[in-house]
mmCIF file of C-alpha atoms in Angstrom:
data_model
loop_
_atom_site.group_PDB
_atom_site.id
_atom_site.type_symbol
_atom_site.label_atom_id
_atom_site.label_comp_id
_atom_site.label_asym_id
_atom_site.label_seq_id
_atom_site.Cartn_x
_atom_site.Cartn_y
_atom_site.Cartn_z
ATOM 1 C CA UNK A 1 -25.359 21.332 7.018
ATOM 2 C CA UNK A 2 -26.640 17.755 6.925
ATOM 3 C CA UNK A 3 -23.512 16.530 5.143
ATOM 4 C CA UNK A 4 -21.419 18.287 7.759
ATOM 5 C CA UNK A 5 -23.320 16.542 10.537
ATOM 6 C CA UNK A 6 -22.928 13.224 8.745
ATOM 7 C CA UNK A 7 -19.184 13.754 8.609
ATOM 8 C CA UNK A 8 -18.688 14.801 12.213
ATOM 9 C CA UNK A 9 -19.744 12.494 15.035
ATOM 10 C CA UNK A 10 -19.593 13.071 18.758
ATOM 11 C CA UNK A 11 -17.212 10.841 20.744
ATOM 12 C CA UNK A 12 -16.895 10.025 24.396
ATOM 13 C CA UNK A 13 -14.302 11.423 26.759
ATOM 14 C CA UNK A 14 -10.944 9.697 26.447
ATOM 15 C CA UNK A 15 -9.225 7.975 29.329
ATOM 16 C CA UNK A 16 -7.023 11.012 29.917
ATOM 17 C CA UNK A 17 -10.057 13.258 30.287
ATOM 18 C CA UNK A 18 -9.609 15.209 27.040
ATOM 19 C CA UNK A 19 -12.801 15.742 25.058
ATOM 20 C CA UNK A 20 -12.395 15.275 21.316
ATOM 21 C CA UNK A 21 -15.730 16.340 19.892
ATOM 22 C CA UNK A 22 -15.495 14.908 16.407
ATOM 23 C CA UNK A 23 -14.020 11.939 14.574
ATOM 24 C CA UNK A 24 -13.035 11.620 10.941
ATOM 25 C CA UNK A 25 -15.375 9.692 8.668
ATOM 26 C CA UNK A 26 -13.802 7.702 5.838
ATOM 27 C CA UNK A 27 -17.135 7.123 4.100
ATOM 28 C CA UNK A 28 -18.543 10.626 4.029
ATOM 29 C CA UNK A 29 -18.407 12.879 0.984
ATOM 30 C CA UNK A 30 -15.163 14.469 2.110
ATOM 31 C CA UNK A 31 -13.761 11.048 3.047
ATOM 32 C CA UNK A 32 -14.326 9.653 -0.449
ATOM 33 C CA UNK A 33 -12.854 12.813 -1.952
ATOM 34 C CA UNK A 34 -9.570 12.575 -0.041
ATOM 35 C CA UNK A 35 -9.284 8.861 -0.827
ATOM 36 C CA UNK A 36 -9.677 9.699 -4.521
ATOM 37 C CA UNK A 37 -6.887 12.269 -4.199
ATOM 38 C CA UNK A 38 -4.718 9.621 -2.504
ATOM 39 C CA UNK A 39 -5.229 7.236 -5.443
ATOM 40 C CA UNK A 40 -4.281 9.921 -7.976
ATOM 41 C CA UNK A 41 -1.150 10.923 -6.050
ATOM 42 C CA UNK A 42 0.006 7.336 -5.543
ATOM 43 C CA UNK A 43 -0.436 6.393 -9.189
ATOM 44 C CA UNK A 44 1.336 9.576 -10.273
ATOM 45 C CA UNK A 45 4.419 8.375 -8.396
ATOM 46 C CA UNK A 46 4.523 5.301 -10.656
ATOM 47 C CA UNK A 47 4.286 7.434 -13.792
ATOM 48 C CA UNK A 48 7.143 9.645 -12.611
ATOM 49 C CA UNK A 49 9.170 6.540 -11.771
ATOM 50 C CA UNK A 50 8.655 5.051 -15.217
ATOM 51 C CA UNK A 51 10.030 8.155 -16.898
ATOM 52 C CA UNK A 52 13.157 7.847 -14.733
ATOM 53 C CA UNK A 53 13.885 4.289 -15.885
ATOM 54 C CA UNK A 54 16.746 3.369 -18.199
ATOM 55 C CA UNK A 55 15.672 1.420 -20.209
ATOM 56 C CA UNK A 56 12.029 2.375 -19.874
ATOM 57 C CA UNK A 57 9.406 -0.350 -19.505
ATOM 58 C CA UNK A 58 7.101 -0.950 -22.465
ATOM 59 C CA UNK A 59 3.663 0.611 -22.043
ATOM 60 C CA UNK A 60 1.842 -2.735 -21.866
ATOM 61 C CA UNK A 61 4.263 -4.071 -19.263
ATOM 62 C CA UNK A 62 3.972 -0.893 -17.214
ATOM 63 C CA UNK A 63 0.170 -1.120 -17.319
ATOM 64 C CA UNK A 64 0.283 -4.652 -15.929
ATOM 65 C CA UNK A 65 2.812 -3.694 -13.240
ATOM 66 C CA UNK A 66 0.867 -0.593 -12.236
ATOM 67 C CA UNK A 67 -2.470 -2.445 -12.167
ATOM 68 C CA UNK A 68 -1.003 -5.180 -9.972
ATOM 69 C CA UNK A 69 0.538 -2.614 -7.640
ATOM 70 C CA UNK A 70 -2.642 -0.530 -7.567
ATOM 71 C CA UNK A 71 -5.018 -3.420 -6.880
ATOM 72 C CA UNK A 72 -2.807 -4.617 -4.053
ATOM 73 C CA UNK A 73 -2.714 -1.089 -2.642
ATOM 74 C CA UNK A 74 -6.517 -0.776 -2.877
ATOM 75 C CA UNK A 75 -6.938 -4.037 -0.995
ATOM 76 C CA UNK A 76 -4.528 -2.897 1.722
ATOM 77 C CA UNK A 77 -6.155 0.546 1.893
ATOM 78 C CA UNK A 78 -9.601 -0.845 2.668
ATOM 79 C CA UNK A 79 -8.109 -3.397 5.031
ATOM 80 C CA UNK A 80 -6.427 -0.491 6.818
ATOM 81 C CA UNK A 81 -9.737 1.343 7.141
ATOM 82 C CA UNK A 82 -11.457 -1.774 8.477
ATOM 83 C CA UNK A 83 -8.626 -2.505 10.924
ATOM 84 C CA UNK A 84 -8.525 1.133 12.082
ATOM 85 C CA UNK A 85 -12.254 1.146 12.731
ATOM 86 C CA UNK A 86 -12.097 -2.166 14.607
ATOM 87 C CA UNK A 87 -9.215 -1.049 16.823
ATOM 88 C CA UNK A 88 -10.771 2.380 17.427
ATOM 89 C CA UNK A 89 -14.242 1.156 18.339
ATOM 90 C CA UNK A 90 -16.326 4.254 19.090
ATOM 91 C CA UNK A 91 -13.294 6.541 19.099
ATOM 92 C CA UNK A 92 -11.503 8.313 16.259
ATOM 93 C CA UNK A 93 -10.140 5.777 13.697
ATOM 94 C CA UNK A 94 -7.711 8.237 12.085
ATOM 95 C CA UNK A 95 -4.870 7.610 14.600
ATOM 96 C CA UNK A 96 -5.121 3.883 13.903
ATOM 97 C CA UNK A 97 -5.126 4.492 10.151
ATOM 98 C CA UNK A 98 -2.013 6.602 10.628
ATOM 99 C CA UNK A 99 -0.389 3.675 12.463
ATOM 100 C CA UNK A 100 -1.321 1.306 9.634
ATOM 101 C CA UNK A 101 0.377 3.606 7.112
ATOM 102 C CA UNK A 102 3.556 3.731 9.200
ATOM 103 C CA UNK A 103 3.695 -0.058 9.404
ATOM 104 C CA UNK A 104 2.866 -0.465 5.699
ATOM 105 C CA UNK A 105 5.751 1.761 4.628
ATOM 106 C CA UNK A 106 8.303 0.019 6.864
ATOM 107 C CA UNK A 107 7.694 -3.484 8.225
ATOM 108 C CA UNK A 108 5.059 -4.566 5.701
ATOM 109 C CA UNK A 109 7.042 -3.454 2.636
ATOM 110 C CA UNK A 110 9.963 -5.647 3.682
ATOM 111 C CA UNK A 111 7.698 -8.564 4.666
ATOM 112 C CA UNK A 112 5.911 -8.403 1.304
ATOM 113 C CA UNK A 113 9.220 -8.561 -0.530
ATOM 114 C CA UNK A 114 10.461 -11.570 1.422
ATOM 115 C CA UNK A 115 7.208 -13.541 1.162
ATOM 116 C CA UNK A 116 6.828 -12.775 -2.564
ATOM 117 C CA UNK A 117 10.284 -14.121 -3.348
ATOM 118 C CA UNK A 118 9.694 -17.210 -1.200
ATOM 119 C CA UNK A 119 6.399 -18.000 -2.944
ATOM 120 C CA UNK A 120 7.916 -17.478 -6.390
ATOM 121 C CA UNK A 121 10.617 -20.029 -5.604
ATOM 122 C CA UNK A 122 8.290 -22.527 -3.917
ATOM 123 C CA UNK A 123 5.697 -22.443 -6.719
ATOM 124 C CA UNK A 124 8.443 -22.927 -9.303
ATOM 125 C CA UNK A 125 9.984 -25.806 -7.332
ATOM 126 C CA UNK A 126 6.698 -27.596 -6.529
ATOM 127 C CA UNK A 127 4.616 -27.082 -9.683
ATOM 128 C CA UNK A 128 7.109 -25.847 -12.275
ATOM 129 C CA UNK A 129 5.122 -22.653 -12.806
ATOM 130 C CA UNK A 130 7.226 -19.557 -13.387
ATOM 131 C CA UNK A 131 5.468 -16.584 -11.786
ATOM 132 C CA UNK A 132 8.506 -14.301 -11.689
ATOM 133 C CA UNK A 133 6.933 -10.951 -10.957
ATOM 134 C CA UNK A 134 6.728 -8.625 -13.949
ATOM 135 C CA UNK A 135 7.496 -11.317 -16.543
ATOM 136 C CA UNK A 136 4.307 -11.569 -18.609
ATOM 137 C CA UNK A 137 5.812 -13.174 -21.700
ATOM 138 C CA UNK A 138 6.323 -11.745 -25.164
ATOM 139 C CA UNK A 139 3.792 -10.478 -25.981
ATOM 140 C CA UNK A 140 2.457 -9.875 -22.444
ATOM 141 C CA UNK A 141 -0.223 -12.419 -21.507
ATOM 142 C CA UNK A 142 -3.231 -11.727 -19.314
ATOM 143 C CA UNK A 143 -3.095 -15.246 -17.853
ATOM 144 C CA UNK A 144 0.400 -14.706 -16.480
ATOM 145 C CA UNK A 145 -0.628 -11.337 -15.062
ATOM 146 C CA UNK A 146 -3.632 -12.920 -13.330
ATOM 147 C CA UNK A 147 -1.395 -15.609 -11.817
ATOM 148 C CA UNK A 148 0.999 -12.983 -10.480
ATOM 149 C CA UNK A 149 -1.894 -10.808 -9.279
ATOM 150 C CA UNK A 150 -3.311 -13.732 -7.307
ATOM 151 C CA UNK A 151 0.044 -14.386 -5.652
ATOM 152 C CA UNK A 152 0.565 -10.687 -4.899
ATOM 153 C CA UNK A 153 -2.872 -10.281 -3.303
ATOM 154 C CA UNK A 154 -2.160 -13.374 -1.210
ATOM 155 C CA UNK A 155 1.167 -11.858 -0.139
ATOM 156 C CA UNK A 156 -0.264 -8.498 0.934
ATOM 157 C CA UNK A 157 -3.182 -10.176 2.729
ATOM 158 C CA UNK A 158 -1.025 -12.614 4.691
ATOM 159 C CA UNK A 159 1.475 -9.923 5.687
ATOM 160 C CA UNK A 160 -1.297 -7.521 6.691
ATOM 161 C CA UNK A 161 -3.027 -10.120 8.849
ATOM 162 C CA UNK A 162 0.273 -11.059 10.498
ATOM 163 C CA UNK A 163 1.179 -7.439 11.261
ATOM 164 C CA UNK A 164 -2.330 -6.756 12.569
ATOM 165 C CA UNK A 165 -2.019 -9.719 14.934
ATOM 166 C CA UNK A 166 1.260 -8.224 16.156
ATOM 167 C CA UNK A 167 -0.369 -4.822 16.628
ATOM 168 C CA UNK A 168 -3.132 -6.376 18.727
ATOM 169 C CA UNK A 169 -0.489 -7.449 21.240
ATOM 170 C CA UNK A 170 0.579 -3.823 21.658
ATOM 171 C CA UNK A 171 -2.802 -2.185 21.129
ATOM 172 C CA UNK A 172 -2.711 0.093 24.179
ATOM 173 C CA UNK A 173 0.697 1.740 23.566
ATOM 174 C CA UNK A 174 0.030 2.029 19.830
ATOM 175 C CA UNK A 175 -3.336 3.683 20.481
ATOM 176 C CA UNK A 176 -1.704 6.134 22.877
ATOM 177 C CA UNK A 177 1.041 6.901 20.352
ATOM 178 C CA UNK A 178 -1.459 7.593 17.581
ATOM 179 C CA UNK A 179 -3.615 9.742 19.851
ATOM 180 C CA UNK A 180 -0.627 11.818 20.964
ATOM 181 C CA UNK A 181 0.495 12.436 17.384
ATOM 182 C CA UNK A 182 -2.932 13.427 16.070
ATOM 183 C CA UNK A 183 -4.453 14.931 19.219
ATOM 184 C CA UNK A 184 -3.924 18.558 18.027
ATOM 185 C CA UNK A 185 -6.101 17.774 14.987
ATOM 186 C CA UNK A 186 -8.946 15.895 16.662
ATOM 187 C CA UNK A 187 -11.155 19.006 16.853
ATOM 188 C CA UNK A 188 -10.887 19.522 13.081
ATOM 189 C CA UNK A 189 -11.882 16.216 11.447
ATOM 190 C CA UNK A 190 -11.609 17.584 7.891
ATOM 191 C CA UNK A 191 -8.015 18.625 8.489
ATOM 192 C CA UNK A 192 -7.244 15.399 10.346
ATOM 193 C CA UNK A 193 -8.650 13.238 7.557
ATOM 194 C CA UNK A 194 -6.805 15.237 4.900
ATOM 195 C CA UNK A 195 -3.465 14.971 6.717
ATOM 196 C CA UNK A 196 -3.821 11.287 7.595
ATOM 197 C CA UNK A 197 -5.224 10.080 4.276
ATOM 198 C CA UNK A 198 -3.611 12.514 1.807
ATOM 199 C CA UNK A 199 -0.753 14.628 3.152
ATOM 200 C CA UNK A 200 1.165 11.902 5.018
ATOM 201 C CA UNK A 201 0.541 9.251 2.335
ATOM 202 C CA UNK A 202 1.634 11.829 -0.237
ATOM 203 C CA UNK A 203 5.153 11.064 0.953
ATOM 204 C CA UNK A 204 4.779 7.652 2.594
ATOM 205 C CA UNK A 205 2.541 5.959 0.018
ATOM 206 C CA UNK A 206 4.454 7.459 -2.893
ATOM 207 C CA UNK A 207 7.617 5.998 -1.351
ATOM 208 C CA UNK A 208 5.833 2.669 -0.795
ATOM 209 C CA UNK A 209 4.513 2.535 -4.381
ATOM 210 C CA UNK A 210 7.995 3.313 -5.689
ATOM 211 C CA UNK A 211 9.665 0.552 -3.639
ATOM 212 C CA UNK A 212 6.951 -2.034 -4.302
ATOM 213 C CA UNK A 213 7.125 -1.306 -8.029
ATOM 214 C CA UNK A 214 10.849 -2.052 -7.893
ATOM 215 C CA UNK A 215 10.285 -5.644 -6.866
ATOM 216 C CA UNK A 216 7.078 -6.195 -8.850
ATOM 217 C CA UNK A 217 8.723 -5.231 -12.130
ATOM 218 C CA UNK A 218 10.709 -7.806 -14.093
ATOM 219 C CA UNK A 219 14.467 -7.900 -13.540
ATOM 220 C CA UNK A 220 15.952 -10.883 -15.426
ATOM 221 C CA UNK A 221 19.533 -10.318 -14.326
ATOM 222 C CA UNK A 222 18.407 -9.618 -10.784
ATOM 223 C CA UNK A 223 16.624 -12.954 -10.498
ATOM 224 C CA UNK A 224 19.701 -14.878 -11.585
ATOM 225 C CA UNK A 225 21.680 -13.208 -8.804
ATOM 226 C CA UNK A 226 19.163 -13.792 -6.034
ATOM 227 C CA UNK A 227 20.469 -16.036 -3.254
ATOM 228 C CA UNK A 228 18.297 -18.810 -1.850
ATOM 229 C CA UNK A 229 17.142 -16.498 0.915
ATOM 230 C CA UNK A 230 15.568 -14.272 -1.756
ATOM 231 C CA UNK A 231 17.129 -11.149 -0.236
ATOM 232 C CA UNK A 232 19.326 -9.342 -2.676
ATOM 233 C CA UNK A 233 19.361 -7.448 -5.935
ATOM 234 C CA UNK A 234 15.716 -7.572 -6.991
ATOM 235 C CA UNK A 235 16.187 -3.854 -7.468
ATOM 236 C CA UNK A 236 18.562 -4.297 -10.424
ATOM 237 C CA UNK A 237 17.715 -2.361 -13.587
ATOM 238 C CA UNK A 238 15.701 -4.628 -15.914
ATOM 239 C CA UNK A 239 16.729 -5.465 -19.456
ATOM 240 C CA UNK A 240 13.770 -5.689 -21.804
ATOM 241 C CA UNK A 241 15.818 -6.503 -24.881
ATOM 242 C CA UNK A 242 16.605 -4.633 -28.068
ATOM 243 C CA UNK A 243 13.386 -5.621 -29.864
ATOM 244 C CA UNK A 244 11.059 -4.100 -27.303
ATOM 245 C CA UNK A 245 9.456 -0.787 -28.194
ATOM 246 C CA UNK A 246 8.869 1.768 -25.464
ATOM 247 C CA UNK A 247 7.242 5.174 -25.413
#
């Protein structure tokens, strides 16, 4: 009973006069549980993707790619929770988290790709350091992975801050949109949290992980074909060479 009361908190009447009695809690027992499920589902999408690849990435390379993708996703996930709670104030943060997911799987995915390619080119041109994403050397080197991880975390942070600034300009209509979409669920915070953090991301985050993995993995031929704008065939099938063992 106490855990239930900790999860469900009373909110004030909304501007339209509708009373939503409870809000979802990301940091309650149920909240942590659904976030754990989200992590499992998202990572499973990468495993399925790897087994669809021809040729298949070596295990060590896949581990580095997946870890880089996962750490970036964890950072964005907690940024999304923080942003949702800040925008929501004393109201339900789930609609704002839902909005963050929609932006992440559309605008932010494209922005991440563009900024990543720009930084790769600029760092190579200015300092002569090759941080081509997914290329960790032979054998794979932790130092190169750490360099790429640092750049990737910078990319996702900058893009997230920029998109959040844009959202703040349209806060009122976005809040109304999120409330309209999730209003039928606001009286059942368990269901609302499950749908917003697990069910919707089951499709959206799996799609996002799949796309992000495509441009985080190494594609030697793809890089040689990239135009100066950085917008082209980074999605080409990689060639890991005939001497590379895969499982």
